[in-house]
Amino acid sequence: MSKYKVTATKTTTGMQVSASTRGFEITFDEPESTNTGMNPVEILLASFGACQAITAQALAKKRNFDLRAFWVTIEGDLGREDVADGKNVRKFTEIRYQPHLRSSESDEDIKKFLADVAAKCPVENTLTYGTKFVQDGFVKVD
């Protein structure tokens, strides 16, 4: 099992948040705030697309699959939906995506390849099968 750790910190500017890990940083924001970055749900969709692209590249290399270019367009519907325990929550009710690739492989081989990409993409698996969230207490800072 691999562990990942990210720290997300609210900045002093509007609704802006800075998230960091391993020396890298990304800025989140909202369009109605200072609009200095994607908002969290856009970044969730972008993370899914990036995971698809990285997984596709790794699989193509491993299988000698001709993959000269790969990108994904992603669209999600954010709304309210009834979930377990009778709760009505705001969430993506549907995420649609369309992989684009440049390849000399047959349509049948491409379909099999994309099915494998979907099956091996950790972000897609997390979104599809869910995950357990645990709030591990809190830290009060003076």
XYZ file of N, CA and C in Angstrom, residues 12-122:
333
model
N -5.026 34.061 2.893
C -5.717 35.267 3.366
C -6.443 35.979 2.230
N -6.413 35.423 1.019
C -7.024 36.052 -0.152
C -8.330 35.366 -0.517
N -9.424 36.092 -0.442
C -10.718 35.567 -0.875
C -10.989 34.162 -0.386
N -11.380 33.270 -1.313
C -11.646 31.874 -0.985
C -10.478 30.976 -1.401
N -9.357 31.575 -1.687
C -8.191 30.862 -2.192
C -7.625 29.882 -1.162
N -7.225 28.713 -1.680
C -6.592 27.675 -0.869
C -5.318 27.234 -1.577
N -4.269 27.029 -0.818
C -3.017 26.524 -1.354
C -2.834 25.094 -0.848
N -2.613 24.160 -1.765
C -2.368 22.767 -1.378
C -0.951 22.409 -1.781
N -0.265 21.668 -0.911
C 1.121 21.333 -1.211
C 1.437 19.897 -0.831
N 2.391 19.346 -1.575
C 2.932 18.022 -1.297
C 4.266 17.879 -2.011
N 5.214 17.252 -1.379
C 6.518 16.955 -1.981
C 7.187 18.169 -2.625
N 6.938 19.365 -2.117
C 7.556 20.567 -2.670
C 6.785 21.190 -3.824
N 5.650 20.607 -4.195
C 4.799 21.162 -5.260
C 3.607 21.859 -4.634
N 3.083 22.855 -5.349
C 1.955 23.614 -4.821
C 0.929 23.866 -5.919
N -0.328 23.862 -5.539
C -1.410 24.174 -6.470
C -2.365 25.135 -5.773
N -2.903 26.080 -6.537
C -3.829 27.066 -5.984
C -5.254 26.739 -6.413
N -6.135 26.699 -5.441
C -7.566 26.518 -5.673
C -8.245 27.855 -5.439
N -9.323 28.104 -6.135
C -10.106 29.317 -5.884
C -11.490 29.118 -6.486
N -12.313 30.092 -6.347
C -13.657 30.090 -6.917
C -13.800 31.268 -7.869
N -14.537 31.091 -8.960
C -14.711 32.187 -9.924
C -15.264 33.460 -9.283
N -16.179 33.318 -8.309
C -16.762 34.518 -7.687
C -15.864 35.109 -6.610
N -14.730 34.493 -6.342
C -13.750 35.030 -5.406
C -12.712 35.806 -6.215
N -11.446 35.414 -6.146
C -10.414 36.103 -6.917
C -10.094 35.391 -8.224
N -10.675 34.211 -8.437
C -10.539 33.454 -9.689
C -9.071 33.251 -10.093
N -8.260 32.812 -9.113
C -6.833 32.619 -9.368
C -6.460 31.151 -9.584
N -7.448 30.290 -9.639
C -7.184 28.869 -9.861
C -8.485 28.131 -10.075
N -8.355 26.868 -10.445
C -9.548 26.025 -10.592
C -10.176 25.818 -9.222
N -11.482 25.549 -9.208
C -12.116 25.234 -7.933
C -11.953 23.738 -7.644
N -12.258 23.297 -6.431
C -12.001 21.902 -6.065
C -12.681 20.866 -6.964
N -13.898 21.115 -7.414
C -14.554 20.107 -8.258
C -13.942 20.071 -9.654
N -13.467 21.208 -10.152
C -12.743 21.201 -11.431
C -11.435 20.433 -11.299
N -10.763 20.614 -10.168
C -9.503 19.901 -9.952
C -9.760 18.407 -9.785
N -10.892 18.029 -9.206
C -11.241 16.613 -9.122
C -11.368 16.020 -10.526
N -12.070 16.725 -11.418
C -12.196 16.257 -12.800
C -10.831 16.229 -13.488
N -10.022 17.251 -13.250
C -8.682 17.295 -13.842
C -7.811 16.158 -13.316
N -7.942 15.833 -12.045
C -7.185 14.720 -11.470
C -7.573 13.406 -12.123
N -8.854 13.249 -12.377
C -9.324 12.046 -13.080
C -8.697 11.980 -14.482
N -8.741 13.084 -15.210
C -8.166 13.105 -16.561
C -6.673 12.854 -16.557
N -5.970 13.453 -15.609
C -4.524 13.245 -15.513
C -4.214 11.792 -15.190
N -4.992 11.189 -14.313
C -4.785 9.789 -13.954
C -5.018 8.892 -15.171
N -6.046 9.186 -15.947
C -6.304 8.422 -17.170
C -5.096 8.511 -18.107
N -4.586 9.721 -18.307
C -3.468 9.925 -19.237
C -2.198 9.230 -18.752
N -1.906 9.327 -17.470
C -0.713 8.677 -16.922
C -0.852 7.159 -17.004
N -2.024 6.652 -16.661
C -2.264 5.205 -16.736
C -2.153 4.726 -18.172
N -2.714 5.484 -19.113
C -2.640 5.104 -20.528
C -1.196 5.050 -20.998
N -0.408 6.041 -20.633
C 0.997 6.068 -21.056
C 1.763 4.885 -20.481
N 1.547 4.598 -19.202
C 2.253 3.485 -18.561
C 1.865 2.148 -19.191
N 0.572 1.950 -19.446
C 0.118 0.702 -20.073
C 0.628 0.575 -21.503
N 0.599 1.670 -22.238
C 1.067 1.632 -23.630
C 2.533 1.230 -23.685
N 3.326 1.802 -22.812
C 4.755 1.478 -22.785
C 4.965 0.007 -22.432
N 4.226 -0.468 -21.431
C 4.354 -1.847 -20.969
C 3.942 -2.848 -22.055
N 2.943 -2.483 -22.858
C 2.369 -3.413 -23.839
C 2.817 -3.154 -25.274
N 3.729 -2.224 -25.470
C 4.122 -1.821 -26.833
C 2.896 -1.429 -27.670
N 1.986 -0.729 -27.053
C 0.773 -0.243 -27.707
C 1.099 1.106 -28.332
N 0.767 1.289 -29.586
C 1.074 2.547 -30.281
C 0.167 3.664 -29.742
N 0.746 4.518 -28.924
C 0.016 5.648 -28.351
C 0.874 6.890 -28.559
N 0.556 7.639 -29.603
C 1.358 8.822 -29.935
C 0.829 10.096 -29.292
N -0.447 10.101 -28.921
C -1.037 11.255 -28.221
C -2.251 10.751 -27.447
N -2.518 11.397 -26.308
C -3.667 11.005 -25.487
C -4.140 12.207 -24.685
N -5.423 12.465 -24.724
C -6.037 13.478 -23.856
C -7.478 13.081 -23.608
N -8.046 13.659 -22.575
C -9.397 13.305 -22.157
C -10.195 14.584 -21.960
N -11.408 14.626 -22.507
C -12.333 15.702 -22.173
C -13.317 15.136 -21.145
N -13.567 15.931 -20.116
C -14.367 15.462 -18.987
C -15.413 16.514 -18.664
N -16.608 16.041 -18.370
C -17.699 16.936 -17.996
C -18.456 16.289 -16.853
N -18.786 17.067 -15.850
C -19.516 16.535 -14.706
C -20.712 17.393 -14.361
N -21.763 16.733 -13.886
C -22.971 17.414 -13.428
C -22.956 17.443 -11.906
N -22.842 18.637 -11.334
C -22.844 18.809 -9.892
C -24.254 19.169 -9.475
N -24.812 18.377 -8.603
C -26.179 18.629 -8.162
C -26.438 17.950 -6.835
N -27.705 17.797 -6.524
C -28.097 17.141 -5.271
C -28.607 15.749 -5.604
N -28.301 14.809 -4.706
C -28.741 13.441 -4.931
C -28.935 12.749 -3.591
N -29.968 11.913 -3.520
C -30.182 11.106 -2.322
C -29.133 10.012 -2.275
N -28.565 9.821 -1.112
C -27.558 8.781 -0.910
C -27.975 7.945 0.298
N -27.093 7.115 0.777
C -27.376 6.241 1.921
C -27.900 7.034 3.113
N -28.637 6.379 3.953
C -29.186 6.959 5.185
C -30.162 8.102 4.928
N -30.734 8.167 3.722
C -31.723 9.189 3.407
C -31.176 10.596 3.293
N -29.853 10.741 3.204
C -29.253 12.067 3.083
C -29.349 12.544 1.635
N -29.581 13.838 1.482
C -29.576 14.471 0.171
C -28.352 15.371 0.143
N -27.355 14.998 -0.676
C -26.085 15.702 -0.646
C -25.742 16.301 -2.002
N -24.903 17.328 -1.969
C -24.395 17.945 -3.189
C -23.162 17.161 -3.626
N -23.191 16.660 -4.852
C -22.115 15.824 -5.370
C -22.207 15.762 -6.876
N -21.186 15.180 -7.511
C -21.319 14.905 -8.934
C -22.340 13.788 -9.081
N -23.369 14.046 -9.840
C -24.378 13.016 -10.092
C -24.021 12.192 -11.323
N -23.184 12.756 -12.185
C -22.687 12.013 -13.340
C -21.413 12.675 -13.835
N -20.459 11.839 -14.217
C -19.230 12.313 -14.853
C -19.117 11.586 -16.187
N -18.979 12.362 -17.255
C -18.834 11.802 -18.598
C -17.445 12.164 -19.111
N -16.817 11.226 -19.802
C -15.502 11.519 -20.349
C -15.333 10.857 -21.698
N -14.464 11.465 -22.487
C -14.185 10.946 -23.819
C -12.674 10.979 -24.048
N -12.063 9.785 -24.083
C -10.634 9.731 -24.388
C -10.400 10.026 -25.870
N -9.334 10.719 -26.151
C -8.902 10.992 -27.528
C -7.493 10.425 -27.637
N -7.216 9.727 -28.712
C -5.866 9.216 -28.867
C -5.459 9.166 -30.320
N -4.175 9.254 -30.518
C -3.576 9.097 -31.834
C -2.847 7.762 -31.794
N -3.285 6.824 -32.666
C -2.743 5.475 -32.619
C -3.010 4.765 -33.940
N -2.142 3.827 -34.276
C -2.358 3.000 -35.467
C -3.035 1.678 -35.102
N -3.355 1.491 -33.822
C -3.987 0.249 -33.373
C -5.422 0.146 -33.918
N -5.942 -1.062 -33.976
C -7.312 -1.290 -34.471
C -8.319 -0.751 -33.459
N -9.521 -0.449 -33.931
C -10.578 0.036 -33.043
C -10.841 -0.962 -31.916
N -10.831 -2.245 -32.238
C -11.074 -3.278 -31.230
C -9.975 -3.263 -30.163
N -8.720 -3.145 -30.585
C -7.610 -3.094 -29.629
C -7.653 -1.815 -28.787
N -8.070 -0.716 -29.400
C -8.196 0.540 -28.659
C -9.272 0.407 -27.585
N -10.404 -0.187 -27.925
C -11.481 -0.375 -26.937
C -11.002 -1.226 -25.764
N -10.277 -2.298 -26.038
C -9.737 -3.149 -24.967
C -8.724 -2.367 -24.129
N -7.869 -1.615 -24.799
C -6.862 -0.810 -24.109
C -7.528 0.197 -23.177
N -8.542 0.907 -23.665
C -9.223 1.912 -22.845
C -9.969 1.275 -21.675
N -10.500 0.072 -21.855
C -11.140 -0.644 -20.746
C -10.105 -0.967 -19.670
N -8.902 -1.348 -20.094
C -7.825 -1.619 -19.134
C -7.372 -0.345 -18.428
N -7.305 0.756 -19.163
C -6.954 2.037 -18.552
C -7.963 2.368 -17.457
N -9.249 2.245 -17.771
C -10.304 2.541 -16.797
C -10.187 1.633 -15.570
N -9.907 0.362 -15.793
C -9.828 -0.601 -14.694
C -8.609 -0.364 -13.798
N -7.562 0.239 -14.341
C -6.317 0.414 -13.582
C -6.105 1.833 -13.052
N -6.965 2.772 -13.414
C -6.815 4.165 -12.982
C -7.295 4.313 -11.529
N -6.393 4.595 -10.575
C -6.803 4.695 -9.173
C -7.852 5.780 -8.904
